[in-house]
Short mmCIF file of C-alpha atoms and ligand atoms in Angstrom, two decimals:
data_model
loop_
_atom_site.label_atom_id
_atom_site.label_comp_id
_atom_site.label_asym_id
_atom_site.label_seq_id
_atom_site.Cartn_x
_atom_site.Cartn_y
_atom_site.Cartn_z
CA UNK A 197 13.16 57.73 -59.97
CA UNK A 198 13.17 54.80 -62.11
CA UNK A 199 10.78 54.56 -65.31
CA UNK A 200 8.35 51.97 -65.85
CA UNK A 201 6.90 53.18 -69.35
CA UNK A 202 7.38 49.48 -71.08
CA UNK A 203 6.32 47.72 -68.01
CA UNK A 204 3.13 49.92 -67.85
CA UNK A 205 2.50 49.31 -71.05
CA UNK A 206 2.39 45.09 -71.08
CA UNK A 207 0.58 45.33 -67.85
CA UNK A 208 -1.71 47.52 -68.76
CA UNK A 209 -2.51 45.04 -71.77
CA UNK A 210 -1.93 41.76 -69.10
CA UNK A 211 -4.81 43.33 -66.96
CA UNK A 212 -6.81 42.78 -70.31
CA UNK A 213 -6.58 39.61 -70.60
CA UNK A 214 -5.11 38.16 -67.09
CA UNK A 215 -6.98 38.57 -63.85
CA UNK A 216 -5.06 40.99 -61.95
CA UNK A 217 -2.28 41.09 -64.86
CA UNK A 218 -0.86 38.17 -63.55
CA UNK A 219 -1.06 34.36 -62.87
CA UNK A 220 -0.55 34.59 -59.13
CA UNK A 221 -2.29 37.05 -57.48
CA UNK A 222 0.40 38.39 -54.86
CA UNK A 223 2.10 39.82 -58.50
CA UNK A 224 0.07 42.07 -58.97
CA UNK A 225 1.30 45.01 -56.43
CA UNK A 226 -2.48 45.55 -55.30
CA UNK A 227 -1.66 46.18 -51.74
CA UNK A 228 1.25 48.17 -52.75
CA UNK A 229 -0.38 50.35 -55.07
CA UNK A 230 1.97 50.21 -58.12
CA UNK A 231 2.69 49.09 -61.60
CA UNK A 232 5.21 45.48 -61.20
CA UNK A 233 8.29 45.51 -62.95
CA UNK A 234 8.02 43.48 -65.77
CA UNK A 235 11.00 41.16 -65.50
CA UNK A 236 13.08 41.08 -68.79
CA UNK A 237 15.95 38.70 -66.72
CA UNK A 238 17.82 37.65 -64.17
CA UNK A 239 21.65 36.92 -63.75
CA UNK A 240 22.65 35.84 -60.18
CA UNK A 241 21.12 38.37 -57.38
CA UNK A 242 19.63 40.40 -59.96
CA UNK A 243 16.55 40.94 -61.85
CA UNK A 244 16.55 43.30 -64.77
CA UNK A 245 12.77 44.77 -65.72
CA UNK A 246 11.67 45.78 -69.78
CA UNK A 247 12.72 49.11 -69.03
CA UNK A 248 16.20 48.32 -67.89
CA UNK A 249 16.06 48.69 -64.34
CA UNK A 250 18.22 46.68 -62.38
CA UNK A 251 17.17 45.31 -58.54
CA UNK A 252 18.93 43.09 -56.11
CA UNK A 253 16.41 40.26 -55.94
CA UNK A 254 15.10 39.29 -52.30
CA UNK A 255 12.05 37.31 -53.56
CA UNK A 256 14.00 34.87 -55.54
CA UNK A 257 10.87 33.73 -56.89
CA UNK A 258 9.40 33.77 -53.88
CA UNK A 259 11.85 30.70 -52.27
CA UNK A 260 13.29 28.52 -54.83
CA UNK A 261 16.08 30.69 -56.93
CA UNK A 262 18.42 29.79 -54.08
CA UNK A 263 21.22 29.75 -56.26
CA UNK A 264 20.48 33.15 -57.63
CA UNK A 265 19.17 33.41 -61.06
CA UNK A 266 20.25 32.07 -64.37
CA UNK A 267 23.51 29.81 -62.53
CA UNK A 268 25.52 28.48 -65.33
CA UNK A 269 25.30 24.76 -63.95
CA UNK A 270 21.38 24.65 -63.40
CA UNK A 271 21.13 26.04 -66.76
CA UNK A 272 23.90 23.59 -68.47
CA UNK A 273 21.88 20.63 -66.58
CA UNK A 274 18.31 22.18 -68.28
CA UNK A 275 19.56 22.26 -71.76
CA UNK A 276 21.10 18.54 -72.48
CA UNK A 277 18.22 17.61 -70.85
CA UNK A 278 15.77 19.27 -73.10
CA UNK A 279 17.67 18.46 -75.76
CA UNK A 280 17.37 14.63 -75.25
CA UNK A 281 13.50 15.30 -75.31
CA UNK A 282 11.28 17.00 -72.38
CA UNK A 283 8.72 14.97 -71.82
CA UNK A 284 7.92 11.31 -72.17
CA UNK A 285 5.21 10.02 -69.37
CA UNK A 286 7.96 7.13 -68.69
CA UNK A 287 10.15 6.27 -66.11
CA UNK A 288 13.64 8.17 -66.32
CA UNK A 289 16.73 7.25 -64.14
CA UNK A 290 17.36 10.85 -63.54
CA UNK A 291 13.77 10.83 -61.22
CA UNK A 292 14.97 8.11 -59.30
CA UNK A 293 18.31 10.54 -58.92
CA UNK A 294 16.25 13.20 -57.56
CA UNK A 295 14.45 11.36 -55.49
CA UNK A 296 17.77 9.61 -54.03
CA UNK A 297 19.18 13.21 -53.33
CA UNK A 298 15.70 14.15 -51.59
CA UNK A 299 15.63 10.75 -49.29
CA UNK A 300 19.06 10.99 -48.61
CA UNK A 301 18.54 14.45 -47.08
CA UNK A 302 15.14 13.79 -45.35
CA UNK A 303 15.02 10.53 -44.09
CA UNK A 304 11.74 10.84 -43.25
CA UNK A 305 10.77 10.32 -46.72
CA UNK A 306 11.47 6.59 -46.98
CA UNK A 307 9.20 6.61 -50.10
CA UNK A 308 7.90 9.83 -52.01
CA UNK A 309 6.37 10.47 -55.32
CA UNK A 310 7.68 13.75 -57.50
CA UNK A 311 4.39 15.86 -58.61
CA UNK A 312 4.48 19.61 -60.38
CA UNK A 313 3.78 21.64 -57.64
CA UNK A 314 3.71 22.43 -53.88
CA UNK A 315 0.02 22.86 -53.87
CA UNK A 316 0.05 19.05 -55.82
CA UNK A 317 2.44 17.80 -52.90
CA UNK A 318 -0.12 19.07 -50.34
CA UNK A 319 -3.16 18.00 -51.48
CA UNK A 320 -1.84 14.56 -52.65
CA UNK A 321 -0.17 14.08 -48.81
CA UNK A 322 -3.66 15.04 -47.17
CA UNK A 323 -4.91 12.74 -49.63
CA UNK A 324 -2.54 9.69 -48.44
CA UNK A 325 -3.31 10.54 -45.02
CA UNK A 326 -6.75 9.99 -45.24
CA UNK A 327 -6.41 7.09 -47.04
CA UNK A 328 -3.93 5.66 -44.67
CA UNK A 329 -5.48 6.63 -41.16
CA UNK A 330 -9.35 6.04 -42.65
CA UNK A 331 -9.91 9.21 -40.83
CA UNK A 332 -11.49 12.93 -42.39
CA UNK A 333 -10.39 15.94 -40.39
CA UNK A 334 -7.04 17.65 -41.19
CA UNK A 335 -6.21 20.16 -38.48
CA UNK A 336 -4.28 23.66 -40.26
CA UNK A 337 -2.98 26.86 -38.53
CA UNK A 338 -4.07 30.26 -38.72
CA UNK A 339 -1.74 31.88 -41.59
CA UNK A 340 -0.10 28.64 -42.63
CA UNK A 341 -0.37 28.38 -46.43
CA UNK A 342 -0.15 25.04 -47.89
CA UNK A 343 -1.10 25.95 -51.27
CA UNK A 344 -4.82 26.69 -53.46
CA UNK A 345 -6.26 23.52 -52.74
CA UNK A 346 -10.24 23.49 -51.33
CA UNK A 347 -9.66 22.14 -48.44
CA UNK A 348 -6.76 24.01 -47.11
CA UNK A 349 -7.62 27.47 -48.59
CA UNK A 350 -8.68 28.50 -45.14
CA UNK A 351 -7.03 31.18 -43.22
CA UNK A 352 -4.63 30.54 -45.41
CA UNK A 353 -1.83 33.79 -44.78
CA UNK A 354 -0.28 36.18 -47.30
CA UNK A 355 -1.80 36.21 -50.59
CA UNK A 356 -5.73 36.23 -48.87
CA UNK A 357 -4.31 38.21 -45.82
CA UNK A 358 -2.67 41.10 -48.61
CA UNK A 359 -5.86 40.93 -50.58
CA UNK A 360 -8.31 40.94 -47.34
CA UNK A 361 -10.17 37.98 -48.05
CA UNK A 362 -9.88 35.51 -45.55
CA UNK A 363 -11.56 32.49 -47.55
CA UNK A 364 -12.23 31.99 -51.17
CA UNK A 365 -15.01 32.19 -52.72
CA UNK A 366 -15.95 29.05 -54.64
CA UNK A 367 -15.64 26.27 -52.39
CA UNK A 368 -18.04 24.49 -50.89
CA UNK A 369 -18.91 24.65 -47.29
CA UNK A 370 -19.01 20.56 -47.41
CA UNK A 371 -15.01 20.76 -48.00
CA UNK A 372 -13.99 22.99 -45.64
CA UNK A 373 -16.20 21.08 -42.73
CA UNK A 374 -13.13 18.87 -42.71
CA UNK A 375 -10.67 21.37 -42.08
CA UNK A 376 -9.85 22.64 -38.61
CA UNK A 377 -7.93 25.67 -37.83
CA UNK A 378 -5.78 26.25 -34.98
CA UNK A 379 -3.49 28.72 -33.52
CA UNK A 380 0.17 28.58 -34.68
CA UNK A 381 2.58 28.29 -31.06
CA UNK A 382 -0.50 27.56 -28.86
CA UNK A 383 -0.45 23.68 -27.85
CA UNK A 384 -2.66 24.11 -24.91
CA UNK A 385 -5.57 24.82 -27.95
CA UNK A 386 -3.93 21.74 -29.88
CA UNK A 387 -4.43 19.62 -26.89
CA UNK A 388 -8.19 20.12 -26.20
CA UNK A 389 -8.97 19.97 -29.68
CA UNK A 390 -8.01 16.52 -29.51
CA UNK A 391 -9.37 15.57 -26.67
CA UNK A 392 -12.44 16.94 -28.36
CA UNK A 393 -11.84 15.21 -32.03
CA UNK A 394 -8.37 13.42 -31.72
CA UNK A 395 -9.51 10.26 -32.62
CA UNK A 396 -11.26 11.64 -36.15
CA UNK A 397 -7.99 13.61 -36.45
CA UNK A 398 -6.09 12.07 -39.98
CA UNK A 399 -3.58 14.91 -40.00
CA UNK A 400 -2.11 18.02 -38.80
CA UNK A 401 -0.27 19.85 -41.17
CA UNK A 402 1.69 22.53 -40.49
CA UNK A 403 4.89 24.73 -41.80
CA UNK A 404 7.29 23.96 -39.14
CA UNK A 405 8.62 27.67 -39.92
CA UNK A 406 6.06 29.49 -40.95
CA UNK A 407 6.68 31.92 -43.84
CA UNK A 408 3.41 33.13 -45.43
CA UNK A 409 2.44 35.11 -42.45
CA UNK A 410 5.60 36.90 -42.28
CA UNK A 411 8.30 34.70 -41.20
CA UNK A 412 7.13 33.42 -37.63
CA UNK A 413 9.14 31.08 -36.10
CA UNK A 414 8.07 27.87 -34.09
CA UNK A 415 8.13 28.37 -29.88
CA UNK A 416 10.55 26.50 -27.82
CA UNK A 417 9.02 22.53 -27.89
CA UNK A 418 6.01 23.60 -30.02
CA UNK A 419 6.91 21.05 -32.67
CA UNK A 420 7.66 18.79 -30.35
CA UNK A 421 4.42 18.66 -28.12
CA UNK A 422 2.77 18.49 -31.92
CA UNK A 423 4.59 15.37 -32.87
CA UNK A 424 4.10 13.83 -29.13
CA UNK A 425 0.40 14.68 -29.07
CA UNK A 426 -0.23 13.65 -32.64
CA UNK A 427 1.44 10.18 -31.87
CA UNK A 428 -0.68 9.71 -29.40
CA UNK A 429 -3.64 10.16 -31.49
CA UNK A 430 -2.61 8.30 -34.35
CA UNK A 431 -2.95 10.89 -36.42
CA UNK A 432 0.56 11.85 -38.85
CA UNK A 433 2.48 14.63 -38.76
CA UNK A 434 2.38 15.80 -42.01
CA UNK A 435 5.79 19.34 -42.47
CA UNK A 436 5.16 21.38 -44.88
CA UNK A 437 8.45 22.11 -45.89
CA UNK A 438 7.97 23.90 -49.52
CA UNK A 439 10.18 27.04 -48.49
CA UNK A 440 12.05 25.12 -45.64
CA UNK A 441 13.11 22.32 -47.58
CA UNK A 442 16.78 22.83 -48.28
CA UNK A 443 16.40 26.20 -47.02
CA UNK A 444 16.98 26.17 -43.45
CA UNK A 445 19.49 23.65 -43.82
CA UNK A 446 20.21 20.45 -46.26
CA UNK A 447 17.46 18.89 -44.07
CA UNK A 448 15.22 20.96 -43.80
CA UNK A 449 13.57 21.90 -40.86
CA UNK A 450 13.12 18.80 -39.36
CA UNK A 451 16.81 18.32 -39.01
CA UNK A 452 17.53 21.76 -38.01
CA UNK A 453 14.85 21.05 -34.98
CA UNK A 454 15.16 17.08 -34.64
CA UNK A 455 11.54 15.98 -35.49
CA UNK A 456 10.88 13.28 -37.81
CA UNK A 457 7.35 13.80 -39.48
CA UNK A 458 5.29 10.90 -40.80
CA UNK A 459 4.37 12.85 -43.83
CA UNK A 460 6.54 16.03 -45.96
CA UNK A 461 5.43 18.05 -48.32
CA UNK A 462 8.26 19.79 -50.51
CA UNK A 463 8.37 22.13 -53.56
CA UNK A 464 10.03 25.51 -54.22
CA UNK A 465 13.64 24.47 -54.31
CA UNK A 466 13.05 20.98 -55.15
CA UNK A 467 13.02 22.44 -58.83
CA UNK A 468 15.64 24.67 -59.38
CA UNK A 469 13.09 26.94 -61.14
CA UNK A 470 11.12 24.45 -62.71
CA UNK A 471 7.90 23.00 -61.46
CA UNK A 472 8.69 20.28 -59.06
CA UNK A 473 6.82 19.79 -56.12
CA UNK A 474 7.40 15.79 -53.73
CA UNK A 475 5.60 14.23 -50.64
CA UNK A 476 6.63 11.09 -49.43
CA UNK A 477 7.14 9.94 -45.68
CA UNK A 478 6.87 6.84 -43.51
CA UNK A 479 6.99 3.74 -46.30
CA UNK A 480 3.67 2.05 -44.94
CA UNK A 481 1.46 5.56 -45.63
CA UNK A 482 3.27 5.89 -49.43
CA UNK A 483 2.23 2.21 -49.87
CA UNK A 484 -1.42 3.53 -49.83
CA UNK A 485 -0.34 5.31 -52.98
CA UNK A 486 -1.58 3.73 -56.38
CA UNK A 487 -0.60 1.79 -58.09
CA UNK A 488 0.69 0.38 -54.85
CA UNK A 489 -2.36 1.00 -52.88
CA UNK A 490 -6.06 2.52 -53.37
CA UNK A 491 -5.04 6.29 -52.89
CA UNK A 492 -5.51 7.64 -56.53
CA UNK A 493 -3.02 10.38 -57.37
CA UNK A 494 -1.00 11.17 -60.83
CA UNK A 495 0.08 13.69 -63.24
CA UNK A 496 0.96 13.60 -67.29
CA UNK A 497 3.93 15.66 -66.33
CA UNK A 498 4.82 14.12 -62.89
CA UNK A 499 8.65 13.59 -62.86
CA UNK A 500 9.40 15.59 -66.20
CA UNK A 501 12.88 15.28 -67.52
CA UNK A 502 13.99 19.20 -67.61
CA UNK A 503 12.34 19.64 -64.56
CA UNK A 504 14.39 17.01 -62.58
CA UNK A 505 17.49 18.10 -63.80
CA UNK A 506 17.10 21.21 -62.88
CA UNK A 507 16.43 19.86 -59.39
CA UNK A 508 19.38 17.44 -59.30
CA UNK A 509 21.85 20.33 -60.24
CA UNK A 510 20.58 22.67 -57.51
CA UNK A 511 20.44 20.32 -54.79
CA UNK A 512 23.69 18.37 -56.12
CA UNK A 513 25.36 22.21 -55.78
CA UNK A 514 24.05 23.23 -52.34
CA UNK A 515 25.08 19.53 -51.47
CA UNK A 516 28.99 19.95 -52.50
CA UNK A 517 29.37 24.10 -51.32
CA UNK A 518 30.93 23.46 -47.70
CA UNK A 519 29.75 26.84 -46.56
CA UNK A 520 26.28 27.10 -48.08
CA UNK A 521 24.05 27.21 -44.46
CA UNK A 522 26.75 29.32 -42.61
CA UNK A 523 27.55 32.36 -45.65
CA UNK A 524 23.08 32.40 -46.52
CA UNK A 525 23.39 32.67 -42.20
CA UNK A 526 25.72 35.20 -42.59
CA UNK A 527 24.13 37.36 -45.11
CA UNK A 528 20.90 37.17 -43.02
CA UNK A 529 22.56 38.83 -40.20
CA UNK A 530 24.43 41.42 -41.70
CA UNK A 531 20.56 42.65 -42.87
CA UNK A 532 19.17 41.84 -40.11
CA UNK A 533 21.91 43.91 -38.48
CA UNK A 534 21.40 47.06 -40.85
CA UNK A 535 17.53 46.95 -39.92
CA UNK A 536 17.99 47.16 -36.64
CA UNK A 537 20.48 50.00 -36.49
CA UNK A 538 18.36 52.02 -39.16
CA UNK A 539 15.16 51.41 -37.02
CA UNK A 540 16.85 52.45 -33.66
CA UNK A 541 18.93 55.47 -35.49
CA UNK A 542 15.37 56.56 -37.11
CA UNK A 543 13.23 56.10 -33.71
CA UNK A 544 11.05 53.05 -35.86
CA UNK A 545 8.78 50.18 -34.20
CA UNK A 546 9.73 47.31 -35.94
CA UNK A 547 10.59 43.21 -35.22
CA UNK A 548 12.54 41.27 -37.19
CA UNK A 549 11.97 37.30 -36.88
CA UNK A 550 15.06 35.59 -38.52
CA UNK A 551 15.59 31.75 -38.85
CA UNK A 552 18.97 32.09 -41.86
CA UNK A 553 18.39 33.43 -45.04
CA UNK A 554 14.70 33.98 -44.54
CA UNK A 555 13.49 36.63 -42.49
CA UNK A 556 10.40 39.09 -42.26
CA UNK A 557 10.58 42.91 -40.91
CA UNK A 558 7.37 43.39 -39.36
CA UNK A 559 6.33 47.08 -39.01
CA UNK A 560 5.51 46.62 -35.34
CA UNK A 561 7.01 46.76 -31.34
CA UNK A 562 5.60 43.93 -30.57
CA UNK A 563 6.54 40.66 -30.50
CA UNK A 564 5.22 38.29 -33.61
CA UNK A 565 4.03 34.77 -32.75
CA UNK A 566 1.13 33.86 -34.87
CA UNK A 567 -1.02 35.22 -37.14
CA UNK A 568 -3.08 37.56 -34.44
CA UNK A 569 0.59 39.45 -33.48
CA UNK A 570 1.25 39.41 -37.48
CA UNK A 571 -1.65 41.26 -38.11
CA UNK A 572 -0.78 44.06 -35.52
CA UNK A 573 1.53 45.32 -38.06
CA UNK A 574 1.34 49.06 -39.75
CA UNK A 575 0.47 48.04 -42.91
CA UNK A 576 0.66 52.20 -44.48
CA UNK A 577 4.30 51.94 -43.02
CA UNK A 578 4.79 49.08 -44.96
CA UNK A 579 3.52 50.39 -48.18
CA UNK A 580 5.88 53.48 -47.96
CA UNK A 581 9.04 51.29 -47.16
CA UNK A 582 8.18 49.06 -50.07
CA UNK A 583 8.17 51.74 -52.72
CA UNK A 584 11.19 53.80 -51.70
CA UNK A 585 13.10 50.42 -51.38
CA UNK A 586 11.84 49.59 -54.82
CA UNK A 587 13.17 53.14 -56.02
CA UNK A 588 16.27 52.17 -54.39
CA UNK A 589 16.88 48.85 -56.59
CA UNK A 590 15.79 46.52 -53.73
CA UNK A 591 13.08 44.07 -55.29
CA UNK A 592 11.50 42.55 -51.88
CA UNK A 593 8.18 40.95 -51.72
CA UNK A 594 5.29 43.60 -51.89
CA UNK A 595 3.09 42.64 -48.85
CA UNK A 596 3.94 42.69 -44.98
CA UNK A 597 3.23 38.90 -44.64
CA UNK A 598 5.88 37.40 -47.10
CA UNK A 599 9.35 36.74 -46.46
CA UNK A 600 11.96 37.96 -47.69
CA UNK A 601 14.39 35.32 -49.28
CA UNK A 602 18.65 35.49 -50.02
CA UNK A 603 20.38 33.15 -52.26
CA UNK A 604 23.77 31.98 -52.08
CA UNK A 605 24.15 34.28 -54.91
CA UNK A 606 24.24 37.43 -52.82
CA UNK A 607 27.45 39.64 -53.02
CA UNK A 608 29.40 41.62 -50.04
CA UNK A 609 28.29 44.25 -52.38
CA UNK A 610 24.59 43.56 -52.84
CA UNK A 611 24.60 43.94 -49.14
CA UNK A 612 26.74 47.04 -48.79
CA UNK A 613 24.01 48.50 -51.36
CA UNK A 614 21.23 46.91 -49.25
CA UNK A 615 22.26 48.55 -46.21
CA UNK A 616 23.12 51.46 -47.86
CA UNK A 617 19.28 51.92 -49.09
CA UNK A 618 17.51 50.72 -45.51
CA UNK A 619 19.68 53.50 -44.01
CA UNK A 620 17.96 56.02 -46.34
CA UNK A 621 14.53 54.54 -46.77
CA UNK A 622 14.29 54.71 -43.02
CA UNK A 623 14.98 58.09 -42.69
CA UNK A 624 12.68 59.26 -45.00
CA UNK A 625 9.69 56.41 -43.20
CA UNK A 626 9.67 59.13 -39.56
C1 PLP B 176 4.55 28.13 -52.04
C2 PLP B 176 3.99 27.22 -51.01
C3 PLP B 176 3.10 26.19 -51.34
C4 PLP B 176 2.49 26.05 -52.71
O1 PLP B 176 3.44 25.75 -53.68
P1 PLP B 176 3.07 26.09 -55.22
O2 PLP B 176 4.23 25.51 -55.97
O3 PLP B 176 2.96 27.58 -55.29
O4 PLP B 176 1.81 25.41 -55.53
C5 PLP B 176 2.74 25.29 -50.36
N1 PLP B 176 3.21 25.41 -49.11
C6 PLP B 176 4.06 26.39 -48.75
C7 PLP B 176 4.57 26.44 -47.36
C8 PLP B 176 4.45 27.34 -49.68
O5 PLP B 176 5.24 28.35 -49.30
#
């Protein structure tokens, strides 16, 4: 049993003086029931707490330590660039870099603007659509999360679902009139809600892999039928593609399934660690964007130097490693592998849903499709999996509707140790 004396201790006095302990809520263990580690540091797959225990890291900071923590390039790239200064509210040529790499990659984004976070990137992209299409509805899916925002803070997955509070208080029912929610993998509901509204429709936005219900992964044509139907409309396309982004491959999602939205929305690994969030799309919508056009948007830190660099060096690494996609594909297996023989071997319910290195192990028989069939899950069998794996050294995410994330960083023997603890934690789960 590990101790968490000095972690107890600087929570106990966060709690004090943070809501929760923490700045994000999902930190705080709540549906878990325990004290978080207090992280001390990271080197590569591992986080180290204040007391000294060690974990293998499957959060990764919930998406964008895809390198693994602390990699000696990212790091190198953070400190000359600090050291020539970390913030000037100027252009820099190393944004333009970064947002060459990004456009390169997706080439969707013809034109994109670099903010300080994915729930920036969101809101500013609703914002552009609007602007662009003249149009107020935005159309959202059940247990897609698309950051804090008012307007998309509705049915908004993992950190509401784990807390059981559907909505949040505090915002006005006037915002959220303009927000439609449908049914993630159900087109037939897509359809008649735009023959109902289509033509008031500015933009559906949508996780084209959704990870903040679980992972749930998109249906055969889903995305497809969404980009058709939206066409038809007028009304953009506008991926969310914070986690995807670079994740499921250089491209995203978009390449991985061959759709080409009008509008992205990235974040997460975009930064390397650092706050970076982007949206950008089809030129003609970003020239809507001041000082271009009469869509207001900005930010005194927008672009910052040690922020960028960071980006650059993780996306110029993933860029040159031959093998990134296939080994992160590889490691996914092998776990998903050792779940599935521990669950048979220990007579457990449970579905895995597996796109790479992201997947989600759902405590349930049934398939998971949407946020309905993600909800069917045994939430006490979670809880008790999640401690003992935490007792184990396995740091995953402590709710049933997050993913759990692998970097490139990963060893043969992180997952020899992985397996080696879902083998016993299931036995002791009958
Ligand atoms: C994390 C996340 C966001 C919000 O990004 P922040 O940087 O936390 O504001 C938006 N969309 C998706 C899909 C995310 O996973």
């Amino acid at each position: 049993m590990n101790n968490f004396f000095k972690s107890k201790e600087v929570f106990d006095k966060s709690c004090k003086l943070m809501p929760g302990g923490v700045n994000s809520p999902v930190r705080a263990y709540r549906s878990v029931g325990l004290v978080p580690p207090v992280v001390k540091k990271g080197k590569g797959s591992r986080i180290f707490d204040l007391d000294g225990n060690e974990y293998i890291d499957y959060v990764c900071s919930w998406g964008p330590m895809i390198l693994g923590h602390a990699h000696p390039q990212v790091i190198g790239a953070i400190k000359a660039a600090a050291e020539n200064g970390t913030s000037f509210g100027a252009p820099t040529e190393n944004e333009l870099l970064l947002a060459e790499l990004i456009s390169d990659a997706i080439p969707s984004m013809e034109m994109l603007r670099l903010v300080s976070s994915g729930t920036e990137a969101a809101m500013s992209a609703i914002r552009a659509a609007r602007g662009y299409t003249g149009r107020d509805l935005v159309v959202k899916f059940e247990g897609c999360y698309h950051g804090h925002s008012d307007g998309l803070l509705v049915k908004a997955g993992s950190g509401a679902l784990t807390a059981g509070v559907p909505d949040s208080a505090g915002i006005p029912a006037d915002y959220s009139k303009n927000t439609i929610v449908a049914e993630y993998n159900n087109i037939e509901g897509l359809e008649q809600l735009f023959k109902n509204a289509g033509n008031n429709i500015a933009a559906v936005i949508i996780e084209p892999v959704a990870a903040n219900m679980g992972l749930v992964l998109p249906e055969t044509d889903f995305l497809k039928e969404l980009r058709s139907l939206t066409g038809r409309y007028g009304s953009l396309l506008i991926f969310d593609e914070v986690i995807t982004g670079f994740r499921m491959a250089y491209g995203g999602a978009q390449e991985l399934f061959g759709i080409k939205p009008d509008l992205t929305v990235l974040g997460k690994i975009i930064g390397g660690g650092m706050p970076v969030g982007a949206y950008g799309g089809r030129r003609e919508i970003m020239e809507k964007v001041a000082p271009l056009g009469p869509v207001y948007q900005a930010g005194t830190l927008s672009g910052n130097p040690v922020a960028v660099a960071a980006g650059i060096s993780t996306l110029s690494i993933i860029k040159n490693t031959e093998d990134f996609y296939r080994r992160l594909d590889q490691l996914g297996q092998s776990l998903q592998e050792a779940y599935e023989q521990a669950a048979s071997s220990c007579g457990i319910d449970i579905t895995i849903n597996r796109l790479g290195s992201l997947m989600s192990v759902f405590f349930t028989g049934q398939r998971v499709a949407d946020y309905d069939t993600a909800l069917k899950s045994d939430l006490n069998r979670f809880k008790k999996y999640f401690s003992l794996m935490l007792e184990e050294g396995i740091y995953i995410a402590p709710s049933q509707f997050e993913a759990l994330f692998i970097s490139y960083s990963h060893t043969e023997a992180d997952m020899e140790k992985t397996r080696a603890a879902i083998k016993k934690v299931f036995s002791r789960l009958q």
